[in-house]
Amino acid sequence: MAFDKPNLSYEDQLALFESRGMAVNNRERALERLRHISYYKIKEFSMFFMTGNRYNPGTSFEAVIQNFYFDKTLRFELLSMSEKIELSIKNKFSYLMGGKYGPFGYLKFHNWIDRKIPLNQIKYEEQNFAKKIKEKETEFAGFFLLEDYYANFPEEKRIPVWVMTELLTFGEIIHLLKLMSHNNKLAVAKKYGLLADEFGSFIENIRLIRNLCAHNHPVINLTIKSVPVIPESFRPYLCETNKIATSVLIFVWFVKTIRPEYDFGSLKKILFKLIKREKVARMYGFASVKAIKEFIALKT
């Protein structure tokens, strides 16, 4: 069936929301919002308020927009926290690899990779990674670290692990961490007070949330399909493990480990604006409002 829906005016878009049960308290302000935030972006944030194809009684356009801005503020805070986590994990990765295998040992995957991985896959990963590094060197040709390194070592054709790590994205580092032997994974995980499987699932969750935040997708109403491994110490603070609460605890755990003196004032302000009642706390996966305060106050 071919797509045959017409382009709707802002007035028609608002009318479509109303036809599905959404109240509009200030039409002019609502139309102004629609001129700057797309209909589908608002619809995406409004899905939380729907049952079937109808909005729940009492749902207003203004409440959906407020939800949008709460989510936006939380996303900015999580992005800021993810930057600290990314820098720390990259540092831990390069420090381990450089200390254990030397500056170029990372290029020989059999040195550090999980031996349970088939040999043909190990060879593929090694060749693919070597190609990626060459592409990165071209992409970051004017990058200070590369220029400085080759100025000092003009005859060298390889880059050391601590320079290489700076060229990779967080996702690319996570891929390498997943390939590591159990002992190597555990060595990194212990730096954050975690077991290897906890650490692996935590960083995957951080990557998911980071990507959602960076691309303006909602996170507060998220249902996580691949639930991280939940440590027993987390369980008293959660009522559901597949909601945004789990991700908030993960982010807090890492940042507290990285910077014990970190002030979570902005995060608490955002969460307590969003969550004012116990019912709302549970809706987002927290055991209670008190649980949020207690977890943030914990010493890791």
PDB file of C-alpha atoms in Angstrom:
ATOM      1  CA  MET A   1       0.000   0.000   0.000  1.00  0.00           C
ATOM      2  CA  ALA A   2       1.427   3.362  -1.062  1.00  0.00           C
ATOM      3  CA  PHE A   3       1.768   6.228   1.430  1.00  0.00           C
ATOM      4  CA  ASP A   4      -0.985   8.723   0.760  1.00  0.00           C
ATOM      5  CA  LYS A   5      -1.131  10.979   3.838  1.00  0.00           C
ATOM      6  CA  PRO A   6      -1.026  14.733   3.097  1.00  0.00           C
ATOM      7  CA  ASN A   7       1.326  17.235   4.718  1.00  0.00           C
ATOM      8  CA  LEU A   8      -0.571  18.660   7.707  1.00  0.00           C
ATOM      9  CA  SER A   9      -0.597  22.299   8.769  1.00  0.00           C
ATOM     10  CA  TYR A  10       0.376  23.066  12.372  1.00  0.00           C
ATOM     11  CA  GLU A  11      -3.325  23.618  13.142  1.00  0.00           C
ATOM     12  CA  ASP A  12      -4.190  20.206  11.672  1.00  0.00           C
ATOM     13  CA  GLN A  13      -1.360  18.566  13.641  1.00  0.00           C
ATOM     14  CA  LEU A  14      -2.747  20.013  16.864  1.00  0.00           C
ATOM     15  CA  ALA A  15      -6.250  18.898  15.890  1.00  0.00           C
ATOM     16  CA  LEU A  16      -4.921  15.360  15.368  1.00  0.00           C
ATOM     17  CA  PHE A  17      -3.572  15.302  18.939  1.00  0.00           C
ATOM     18  CA  GLU A  18      -6.970  16.538  20.172  1.00  0.00           C
ATOM     19  CA  SER A  19      -8.849  13.925  18.149  1.00  0.00           C
ATOM     20  CA  ARG A  20      -6.989  11.264  20.128  1.00  0.00           C
ATOM     21  CA  GLY A  21      -8.009  12.684  23.485  1.00  0.00           C
ATOM     22  CA  MET A  22      -5.256  15.196  24.266  1.00  0.00           C
ATOM     23  CA  ALA A  23      -6.368  18.411  25.969  1.00  0.00           C
ATOM     24  CA  VAL A  24      -4.863  21.716  24.815  1.00  0.00           C
ATOM     25  CA  ASN A  25      -4.979  24.484  27.405  1.00  0.00           C
ATOM     26  CA  ASN A  26      -3.264  27.218  25.385  1.00  0.00           C
ATOM     27  CA  ARG A  27      -3.692  26.875  21.631  1.00  0.00           C
ATOM     28  CA  GLU A  28      -1.383  29.710  20.591  1.00  0.00           C
ATOM     29  CA  ARG A  29       1.462  28.450  22.742  1.00  0.00           C
ATOM     30  CA  ALA A  30       0.871  24.895  21.538  1.00  0.00           C
ATOM     31  CA  LEU A  31       1.037  26.009  17.897  1.00  0.00           C
ATOM     32  CA  GLU A  32       4.264  27.884  18.627  1.00  0.00           C
ATOM     33  CA  ARG A  33       5.775  24.689  20.045  1.00  0.00           C
ATOM     34  CA  LEU A  34       4.734  22.779  16.911  1.00  0.00           C
ATOM     35  CA  ARG A  35       6.517  25.368  14.755  1.00  0.00           C
ATOM     36  CA  HIS A  36       9.825  24.475  16.407  1.00  0.00           C
ATOM     37  CA  ILE A  37       9.423  20.879  17.656  1.00  0.00           C
ATOM     38  CA  SER A  38       8.170  18.428  15.054  1.00  0.00           C
ATOM     39  CA  TYR A  39       4.838  16.667  15.410  1.00  0.00           C
ATOM     40  CA  TYR A  40       6.557  13.275  15.448  1.00  0.00           C
ATOM     41  CA  LYS A  41       9.032  14.313  18.130  1.00  0.00           C
ATOM     42  CA  ILE A  42       6.144  15.447  20.361  1.00  0.00           C
ATOM     43  CA  LYS A  43       4.235  12.287  19.496  1.00  0.00           C
ATOM     44  CA  GLU A  44       7.290  10.217  20.450  1.00  0.00           C
ATOM     45  CA  PHE A  45       7.343  11.825  23.900  1.00  0.00           C
ATOM     46  CA  SER A  46       3.562  11.519  24.239  1.00  0.00           C
ATOM     47  CA  MET A  47       3.446   7.723  23.793  1.00  0.00           C
ATOM     48  CA  PHE A  48       3.967   7.311  27.538  1.00  0.00           C
ATOM     49  CA  PHE A  49       0.542   8.924  28.064  1.00  0.00           C
ATOM     50  CA  MET A  50      -1.314   6.630  25.636  1.00  0.00           C
ATOM     51  CA  THR A  51      -3.317   3.451  25.958  1.00  0.00           C
ATOM     52  CA  GLY A  52      -3.824   1.947  22.525  1.00  0.00           C
ATOM     53  CA  ASN A  53      -4.459   4.819  20.127  1.00  0.00           C
ATOM     54  CA  ARG A  54      -5.971   7.164  22.728  1.00  0.00           C
ATOM     55  CA  TYR A  55      -4.446   9.466  25.302  1.00  0.00           C
ATOM     56  CA  ASN A  56      -5.199   8.680  28.914  1.00  0.00           C
ATOM     57  CA  PRO A  57      -7.831  10.928  30.547  1.00  0.00           C
ATOM     58  CA  GLY A  58      -6.322  14.177  31.793  1.00  0.00           C
ATOM     59  CA  THR A  59      -3.389  14.159  29.359  1.00  0.00           C
ATOM     60  CA  SER A  60      -2.610  17.654  28.114  1.00  0.00           C
ATOM     61  CA  PHE A  61      -0.340  19.008  25.420  1.00  0.00           C
ATOM     62  CA  GLU A  62       1.366  21.094  28.097  1.00  0.00           C
ATOM     63  CA  ALA A  63       2.144  17.994  30.204  1.00  0.00           C
ATOM     64  CA  VAL A  64       3.722  16.287  27.198  1.00  0.00           C
ATOM     65  CA  ILE A  65       5.879  19.345  26.473  1.00  0.00           C
ATOM     66  CA  GLN A  66       6.900  19.496  30.123  1.00  0.00           C
ATOM     67  CA  ASN A  67       7.868  15.820  29.838  1.00  0.00           C
ATOM     68  CA  PHE A  68       9.940  16.703  26.767  1.00  0.00           C
ATOM     69  CA  TYR A  69      11.904  19.381  28.644  1.00  0.00           C
ATOM     70  CA  PHE A  70      12.403  17.225  31.751  1.00  0.00           C
ATOM     71  CA  ASP A  71      13.784  14.519  29.481  1.00  0.00           C
ATOM     72  CA  LYS A  72      15.998  17.003  27.630  1.00  0.00           C
ATOM     73  CA  THR A  73      17.539  18.261  30.878  1.00  0.00           C
ATOM     74  CA  LEU A  74      18.167  14.724  32.103  1.00  0.00           C
ATOM     75  CA  ARG A  75      19.759  13.800  28.765  1.00  0.00           C
ATOM     76  CA  PHE A  76      22.183  16.723  29.021  1.00  0.00           C
ATOM     77  CA  GLU A  77      23.207  15.618  32.513  1.00  0.00           C
ATOM     78  CA  LEU A  78      23.668  11.989  31.468  1.00  0.00           C
ATOM     79  CA  LEU A  79      25.749  13.086  28.468  1.00  0.00           C
ATOM     80  CA  SER A  80      27.991  15.099  30.774  1.00  0.00           C
ATOM     81  CA  MET A  81      28.397  12.086  33.056  1.00  0.00           C
ATOM     82  CA  SER A  82      29.035   9.747  30.104  1.00  0.00           C
ATOM     83  CA  GLU A  83      31.966  11.917  29.002  1.00  0.00           C
ATOM     84  CA  LYS A  84      33.676  11.327  32.359  1.00  0.00           C
ATOM     85  CA  ILE A  85      32.978   7.601  32.117  1.00  0.00           C
ATOM     86  CA  GLU A  86      34.293   7.369  28.546  1.00  0.00           C
ATOM     87  CA  LEU A  87      37.539   9.180  29.407  1.00  0.00           C
ATOM     88  CA  SER A  88      38.083   6.935  32.420  1.00  0.00           C
ATOM     89  CA  ILE A  89      37.397   3.661  30.591  1.00  0.00           C
ATOM     90  CA  LYS A  90      39.665   4.625  27.693  1.00  0.00           C
ATOM     91  CA  ASN A  91      42.390   5.410  30.215  1.00  0.00           C
ATOM     92  CA  LYS A  92      41.955   2.099  32.026  1.00  0.00           C
ATOM     93  CA  PHE A  93      41.999   0.193  28.721  1.00  0.00           C
ATOM     94  CA  SER A  94      45.212   1.779  27.419  1.00  0.00           C
ATOM     95  CA  TYR A  95      46.928   1.544  30.825  1.00  0.00           C
ATOM     96  CA  LEU A  96      46.209  -2.186  31.085  1.00  0.00           C
ATOM     97  CA  MET A  97      47.137  -2.974  27.482  1.00  0.00           C
ATOM     98  CA  GLY A  98      50.295  -0.857  27.508  1.00  0.00           C
ATOM     99  CA  GLY A  99      51.465  -2.157  30.862  1.00  0.00           C
ATOM    100  CA  LYS A 100      50.768  -5.810  30.107  1.00  0.00           C
ATOM    101  CA  TYR A 101      51.572  -6.100  26.389  1.00  0.00           C
ATOM    102  CA  GLY A 102      53.739  -3.095  25.600  1.00  0.00           C
ATOM    103  CA  PRO A 103      52.986  -0.125  23.336  1.00  0.00           C
ATOM    104  CA  PHE A 104      52.209  -2.212  20.229  1.00  0.00           C
ATOM    105  CA  GLY A 105      51.026  -5.486  21.765  1.00  0.00           C
ATOM    106  CA  TYR A 106      47.414  -4.550  21.108  1.00  0.00           C
ATOM    107  CA  LEU A 107      48.032  -5.179  17.376  1.00  0.00           C
ATOM    108  CA  LYS A 108      48.550  -8.909  18.022  1.00  0.00           C
ATOM    109  CA  PHE A 109      45.071  -9.959  19.061  1.00  0.00           C
ATOM    110  CA  HIS A 110      46.139 -13.441  20.186  1.00  0.00           C
ATOM    111  CA  ASN A 111      48.060 -11.722  23.028  1.00  0.00           C
ATOM    112  CA  TRP A 112      44.965 -10.445  24.799  1.00  0.00           C
ATOM    113  CA  ILE A 113      41.790 -11.729  23.160  1.00  0.00           C
ATOM    114  CA  ASP A 114      39.402 -14.321  24.606  1.00  0.00           C
ATOM    115  CA  ARG A 115      40.791 -17.692  23.439  1.00  0.00           C
ATOM    116  CA  LYS A 116      37.257 -19.102  23.221  1.00  0.00           C
ATOM    117  CA  ILE A 117      36.733 -16.984  20.097  1.00  0.00           C
ATOM    118  CA  PRO A 118      37.352 -19.065  16.922  1.00  0.00           C
ATOM    119  CA  LEU A 119      40.731 -18.506  15.255  1.00  0.00           C
ATOM    120  CA  ASN A 120      39.192 -17.348  11.976  1.00  0.00           C
ATOM    121  CA  GLN A 121      37.206 -14.678  13.830  1.00  0.00           C
ATOM    122  CA  ILE A 122      40.311 -13.572  15.746  1.00  0.00           C
ATOM    123  CA  LYS A 123      42.166 -13.188  12.430  1.00  0.00           C
ATOM    124  CA  TYR A 124      39.236 -11.252  10.954  1.00  0.00           C
ATOM    125  CA  GLU A 125      39.026  -8.941  13.982  1.00  0.00           C
ATOM    126  CA  GLU A 126      42.787  -8.284  13.866  1.00  0.00           C
ATOM    127  CA  GLN A 127      42.806  -7.486  10.135  1.00  0.00           C
ATOM    128  CA  ASN A 128      39.680  -5.356  10.361  1.00  0.00           C
ATOM    129  CA  PHE A 129      41.121  -3.423  13.298  1.00  0.00           C
ATOM    130  CA  ALA A 130      44.437  -2.774  11.494  1.00  0.00           C
ATOM    131  CA  LYS A 131      42.445  -1.332   8.588  1.00  0.00           C
ATOM    132  CA  LYS A 132      40.394   0.801  10.988  1.00  0.00           C
ATOM    133  CA  ILE A 133      43.551   2.238  12.579  1.00  0.00           C
ATOM    134  CA  LYS A 134      44.858   3.302   9.172  1.00  0.00           C
ATOM    135  CA  GLU A 135      41.531   5.000   8.448  1.00  0.00           C
ATOM    136  CA  LYS A 136      41.680   6.751  11.810  1.00  0.00           C
ATOM    137  CA  GLU A 137      45.205   7.996  11.120  1.00  0.00           C
ATOM    138  CA  THR A 138      43.988   9.532   7.871  1.00  0.00           C
ATOM    139  CA  GLU A 139      40.916  11.012   9.531  1.00  0.00           C
ATOM    140  CA  PHE A 140      42.940  12.541  12.390  1.00  0.00           C
ATOM    141  CA  ALA A 141      46.008  13.460  10.336  1.00  0.00           C
ATOM    142  CA  GLY A 142      46.200  16.934  11.920  1.00  0.00           C
ATOM    143  CA  PHE A 143      45.505  15.680  15.432  1.00  0.00           C
ATOM    144  CA  PHE A 144      48.098  16.994  17.923  1.00  0.00           C
ATOM    145  CA  LEU A 145      48.951  13.604  19.434  1.00  0.00           C
ATOM    146  CA  LEU A 146      49.635  12.083  16.002  1.00  0.00           C
ATOM    147  CA  GLU A 147      51.671  15.028  14.779  1.00  0.00           C
ATOM    148  CA  ASP A 148      53.700  15.127  17.975  1.00  0.00           C
ATOM    149  CA  TYR A 149      54.279  11.362  17.949  1.00  0.00           C
ATOM    150  CA  TYR A 150      55.459  11.184  14.333  1.00  0.00           C
ATOM    151  CA  ALA A 151      57.579  14.299  14.773  1.00  0.00           C
ATOM    152  CA  ASN A 152      59.457  12.488  17.540  1.00  0.00           C
ATOM    153  CA  PHE A 153      59.464   9.053  15.882  1.00  0.00           C
ATOM    154  CA  PRO A 154      59.395   9.670  12.095  1.00  0.00           C
ATOM    155  CA  GLU A 155      60.623   6.155  11.262  1.00  0.00           C
ATOM    156  CA  GLU A 156      57.887   4.396  13.247  1.00  0.00           C
ATOM    157  CA  LYS A 157      54.962   2.992  11.256  1.00  0.00           C
ATOM    158  CA  ARG A 158      52.832   2.005  14.247  1.00  0.00           C
ATOM    159  CA  ILE A 159      51.149   4.074  16.940  1.00  0.00           C
ATOM    160  CA  PRO A 160      51.273   3.076  20.622  1.00  0.00           C
ATOM    161  CA  VAL A 161      48.159   1.984  22.441  1.00  0.00           C
ATOM    162  CA  TRP A 162      47.816   5.223  24.407  1.00  0.00           C
ATOM    163  CA  VAL A 163      47.705   7.259  21.185  1.00  0.00           C
ATOM    164  CA  MET A 164      45.499   4.711  19.409  1.00  0.00           C
ATOM    165  CA  THR A 165      42.948   4.792  22.218  1.00  0.00           C
ATOM    166  CA  GLU A 166      42.449   8.530  21.764  1.00  0.00           C
ATOM    167  CA  LEU A 167      41.450   7.989  18.126  1.00  0.00           C
ATOM    168  CA  LEU A 168      38.708   5.450  18.870  1.00  0.00           C
ATOM    169  CA  THR A 169      35.078   6.135  19.684  1.00  0.00           C
ATOM    170  CA  PHE A 170      33.559   4.878  22.915  1.00  0.00           C
ATOM    171  CA  GLY A 171      31.703   2.205  20.936  1.00  0.00           C
ATOM    172  CA  GLU A 172      34.941   0.991  19.347  1.00  0.00           C
ATOM    173  CA  ILE A 173      36.620   0.750  22.751  1.00  0.00           C
ATOM    174  CA  ILE A 174      33.640  -1.218  24.091  1.00  0.00           C
ATOM    175  CA  HIS A 175      33.990  -3.639  21.175  1.00  0.00           C
ATOM    176  CA  LEU A 176      37.638  -4.277  22.084  1.00  0.00           C
ATOM    177  CA  LEU A 177      36.730  -4.727  25.755  1.00  0.00           C
ATOM    178  CA  LYS A 178      34.153  -7.345  24.779  1.00  0.00           C
ATOM    179  CA  LEU A 179      36.827  -9.265  22.859  1.00  0.00           C
ATOM    180  CA  MET A 180      39.210  -9.353  25.845  1.00  0.00           C
ATOM    181  CA  SER A 181      40.015 -12.460  27.829  1.00  0.00           C
ATOM    182  CA  HIS A 182      38.092 -12.866  31.069  1.00  0.00           C
ATOM    183  CA  ASN A 183      41.137 -11.963  33.168  1.00  0.00           C
ATOM    184  CA  ASN A 184      41.679  -8.763  31.212  1.00  0.00           C
ATOM    185  CA  LYS A 185      38.010  -7.799  31.494  1.00  0.00           C
ATOM    186  CA  LEU A 186      38.108  -8.512  35.201  1.00  0.00           C
ATOM    187  CA  ALA A 187      41.233  -6.376  35.645  1.00  0.00           C
ATOM    188  CA  VAL A 188      39.377  -3.376  34.181  1.00  0.00           C
ATOM    189  CA  ALA A 189      36.079  -4.175  35.939  1.00  0.00           C
ATOM    190  CA  LYS A 190      37.767  -4.304  39.356  1.00  0.00           C
ATOM    191  CA  LYS A 191      38.830  -0.677  38.934  1.00  0.00           C
ATOM    192  CA  TYR A 192      35.122   0.154  39.209  1.00  0.00           C
ATOM    193  CA  GLY A 193      34.278  -2.353  41.945  1.00  0.00           C
ATOM    194  CA  LEU A 194      32.485  -4.656  39.511  1.00  0.00           C
ATOM    195  CA  LEU A 195      32.634  -8.233  38.271  1.00  0.00           C
ATOM    196  CA  ALA A 196      33.473  -8.827  34.605  1.00  0.00           C
ATOM    197  CA  ASP A 197      29.891  -9.616  33.545  1.00  0.00           C
ATOM    198  CA  GLU A 198      28.515  -6.638  35.489  1.00  0.00           C
ATOM    199  CA  PHE A 199      31.069  -4.332  33.900  1.00  0.00           C
ATOM    200  CA  GLY A 200      30.351  -5.617  30.382  1.00  0.00           C
ATOM    201  CA  SER A 201      26.607  -5.141  30.706  1.00  0.00           C
ATOM    202  CA  PHE A 202      27.024  -1.736  32.402  1.00  0.00           C
ATOM    203  CA  ILE A 203      29.129  -0.255  29.612  1.00  0.00           C
ATOM    204  CA  GLU A 204      26.681  -1.548  26.998  1.00  0.00           C
ATOM    205  CA  ASN A 205      23.896   0.228  28.865  1.00  0.00           C
ATOM    206  CA  ILE A 206      25.964   3.419  29.054  1.00  0.00           C
ATOM    207  CA  ARG A 207      26.532   3.250  25.300  1.00  0.00           C
ATOM    208  CA  LEU A 208      22.801   2.791  24.671  1.00  0.00           C
ATOM    209  CA  ILE A 209      21.797   5.729  26.875  1.00  0.00           C
ATOM    210  CA  ARG A 210      24.612   7.928  25.560  1.00  0.00           C
ATOM    211  CA  ASN A 211      23.509   7.318  21.961  1.00  0.00           C
ATOM    212  CA  LEU A 212      19.854   7.998  22.773  1.00  0.00           C
ATOM    213  CA  CYS A 213      20.815  11.232  24.521  1.00  0.00           C
ATOM    214  CA  ALA A 214      23.073  12.367  21.673  1.00  0.00           C
ATOM    215  CA  HIS A 215      20.318  11.817  19.095  1.00  0.00           C
ATOM    216  CA  ASN A 216      17.478  13.454  21.052  1.00  0.00           C
ATOM    217  CA  HIS A 217      15.526  10.288  21.764  1.00  0.00           C
ATOM    218  CA  PRO A 218      13.491  10.070  24.988  1.00  0.00           C
ATOM    219  CA  VAL A 219      15.057   8.259  27.925  1.00  0.00           C
ATOM    220  CA  ILE A 220      12.817   8.847  30.947  1.00  0.00           C
ATOM    221  CA  ASN A 221      10.100   6.556  29.610  1.00  0.00           C
ATOM    222  CA  LEU A 222      12.547   3.982  28.254  1.00  0.00           C
ATOM    223  CA  THR A 223      11.937   0.255  28.569  1.00  0.00           C
ATOM    224  CA  ILE A 224      15.328  -1.465  28.340  1.00  0.00           C
ATOM    225  CA  LYS A 225      15.193  -4.600  26.192  1.00  0.00           C
ATOM    226  CA  SER A 226      18.614  -5.935  27.195  1.00  0.00           C
ATOM    227  CA  VAL A 227      18.617  -5.605  30.982  1.00  0.00           C
ATOM    228  CA  PRO A 228      22.093  -5.201  32.534  1.00  0.00           C
ATOM    229  CA  VAL A 229      23.397  -7.662  35.110  1.00  0.00           C
ATOM    230  CA  ILE A 230      22.090  -6.166  38.356  1.00  0.00           C
ATOM    231  CA  PRO A 231      24.378  -6.418  41.418  1.00  0.00           C
ATOM    232  CA  GLU A 232      22.618  -7.372  44.643  1.00  0.00           C
ATOM    233  CA  SER A 233      23.660  -4.007  46.084  1.00  0.00           C
ATOM    234  CA  PHE A 234      21.453  -2.246  43.484  1.00  0.00           C
ATOM    235  CA  ARG A 235      18.261  -4.219  44.116  1.00  0.00           C
ATOM    236  CA  PRO A 236      16.985  -2.374  47.246  1.00  0.00           C
ATOM    237  CA  TYR A 237      16.862   0.820  45.172  1.00  0.00           C
ATOM    238  CA  LEU A 238      14.926  -0.579  42.207  1.00  0.00           C
ATOM    239  CA  CYS A 239      11.404  -1.886  41.764  1.00  0.00           C
ATOM    240  CA  GLU A 240      11.929  -2.701  38.077  1.00  0.00           C
ATOM    241  CA  THR A 241      15.240  -3.355  36.363  1.00  0.00           C
ATOM    242  CA  ASN A 242      14.264  -2.478  32.782  1.00  0.00           C
ATOM    243  CA  LYS A 243      13.528   1.223  33.375  1.00  0.00           C
ATOM    244  CA  ILE A 244      15.626   4.388  33.331  1.00  0.00           C
ATOM    245  CA  ALA A 245      16.273   4.020  37.079  1.00  0.00           C
ATOM    246  CA  THR A 246      18.738   1.201  36.349  1.00  0.00           C
ATOM    247  CA  SER A 247      20.685   3.410  33.955  1.00  0.00           C
ATOM    248  CA  VAL A 248      20.722   6.306  36.423  1.00  0.00           C
ATOM    249  CA  LEU A 249      22.200   4.011  39.101  1.00  0.00           C
ATOM    250  CA  ILE A 250      24.820   2.740  36.646  1.00  0.00           C
ATOM    251  CA  PHE A 251      25.878   6.261  35.670  1.00  0.00           C
ATOM    252  CA  VAL A 252      26.011   7.350  39.302  1.00  0.00           C
ATOM    253  CA  TRP A 253      28.049   4.269  40.262  1.00  0.00           C
ATOM    254  CA  PHE A 254      30.705   4.941  37.638  1.00  0.00           C
ATOM    255  CA  VAL A 255      30.975   8.669  38.313  1.00  0.00           C
ATOM    256  CA  LYS A 256      31.176   8.115  42.094  1.00  0.00           C
ATOM    257  CA  THR A 257      33.999   5.631  41.490  1.00  0.00           C
ATOM    258  CA  ILE A 258      35.817   7.998  39.129  1.00  0.00           C
ATOM    259  CA  ARG A 259      35.274  11.147  41.184  1.00  0.00           C
ATOM    260  CA  PRO A 260      34.169  10.411  44.768  1.00  0.00           C
ATOM    261  CA  GLU A 261      33.819  14.147  45.443  1.00  0.00           C
ATOM    262  CA  TYR A 262      31.478  14.693  42.452  1.00  0.00           C
ATOM    263  CA  ASP A 263      28.480  16.904  43.246  1.00  0.00           C
ATOM    264  CA  PHE A 264      25.284  15.274  41.970  1.00  0.00           C
ATOM    265  CA  GLY A 265      23.266  18.420  42.701  1.00  0.00           C
ATOM    266  CA  SER A 266      22.157  18.925  39.089  1.00  0.00           C
ATOM    267  CA  LEU A 267      21.090  15.295  38.718  1.00  0.00           C
ATOM    268  CA  LYS A 268      19.123  15.376  41.983  1.00  0.00           C
ATOM    269  CA  LYS A 269      17.432  18.627  40.982  1.00  0.00           C
ATOM    270  CA  ILE A 270      16.332  17.115  37.659  1.00  0.00           C
ATOM    271  CA  LEU A 271      15.112  13.861  39.201  1.00  0.00           C
ATOM    272  CA  PHE A 272      13.164  15.527  41.997  1.00  0.00           C
ATOM    273  CA  LYS A 273      11.456  17.888  39.561  1.00  0.00           C
ATOM    274  CA  LEU A 274      10.421  14.886  37.530  1.00  0.00           C
ATOM    275  CA  ILE A 275       9.621  12.624  40.477  1.00  0.00           C
ATOM    276  CA  LYS A 276       7.507  14.184  43.207  1.00  0.00           C
ATOM    277  CA  ARG A 277       5.381  11.189  44.192  1.00  0.00           C
ATOM    278  CA  GLU A 278       6.100   7.573  45.077  1.00  0.00           C
ATOM    279  CA  LYS A 279       3.897   6.370  42.231  1.00  0.00           C
ATOM    280  CA  VAL A 280       6.000   8.327  39.735  1.00  0.00           C
ATOM    281  CA  ALA A 281       9.255   7.019  41.250  1.00  0.00           C
ATOM    282  CA  ARG A 282       8.060   3.434  40.742  1.00  0.00           C
ATOM    283  CA  MET A 283       6.886   4.260  37.225  1.00  0.00           C
ATOM    284  CA  TYR A 284      10.510   5.020  36.327  1.00  0.00           C
ATOM    285  CA  GLY A 285      11.819   1.927  38.131  1.00  0.00           C
ATOM    286  CA  PHE A 286      12.982   3.427  41.437  1.00  0.00           C
ATOM    287  CA  ALA A 287      11.896   1.670  44.625  1.00  0.00           C
ATOM    288  CA  SER A 288      10.962   5.057  46.137  1.00  0.00           C
ATOM    289  CA  VAL A 289      11.900   8.737  46.170  1.00  0.00           C
ATOM    290  CA  LYS A 290      13.975   8.049  49.281  1.00  0.00           C
ATOM    291  CA  ALA A 291      15.866   5.299  47.438  1.00  0.00           C
ATOM    292  CA  ILE A 292      17.181   7.827  44.904  1.00  0.00           C
ATOM    293  CA  LYS A 293      18.604  10.032  47.655  1.00  0.00           C
ATOM    294  CA  GLU A 294      20.102   7.067  49.507  1.00  0.00           C
ATOM    295  CA  PHE A 295      21.849   5.600  46.461  1.00  0.00           C
ATOM    296  CA  ILE A 296      23.399   8.918  45.472  1.00  0.00           C
ATOM    297  CA  ALA A 297      24.613   9.372  49.058  1.00  0.00           C
ATOM    298  CA  LEU A 298      26.214   5.880  49.161  1.00  0.00           C
ATOM    299  CA  LYS A 299      29.955   5.383  49.250  1.00  0.00           C
ATOM    300  CA  THR A 300      30.961   2.985  46.452  1.00  0.00           C
TER     301      THR A 300
END
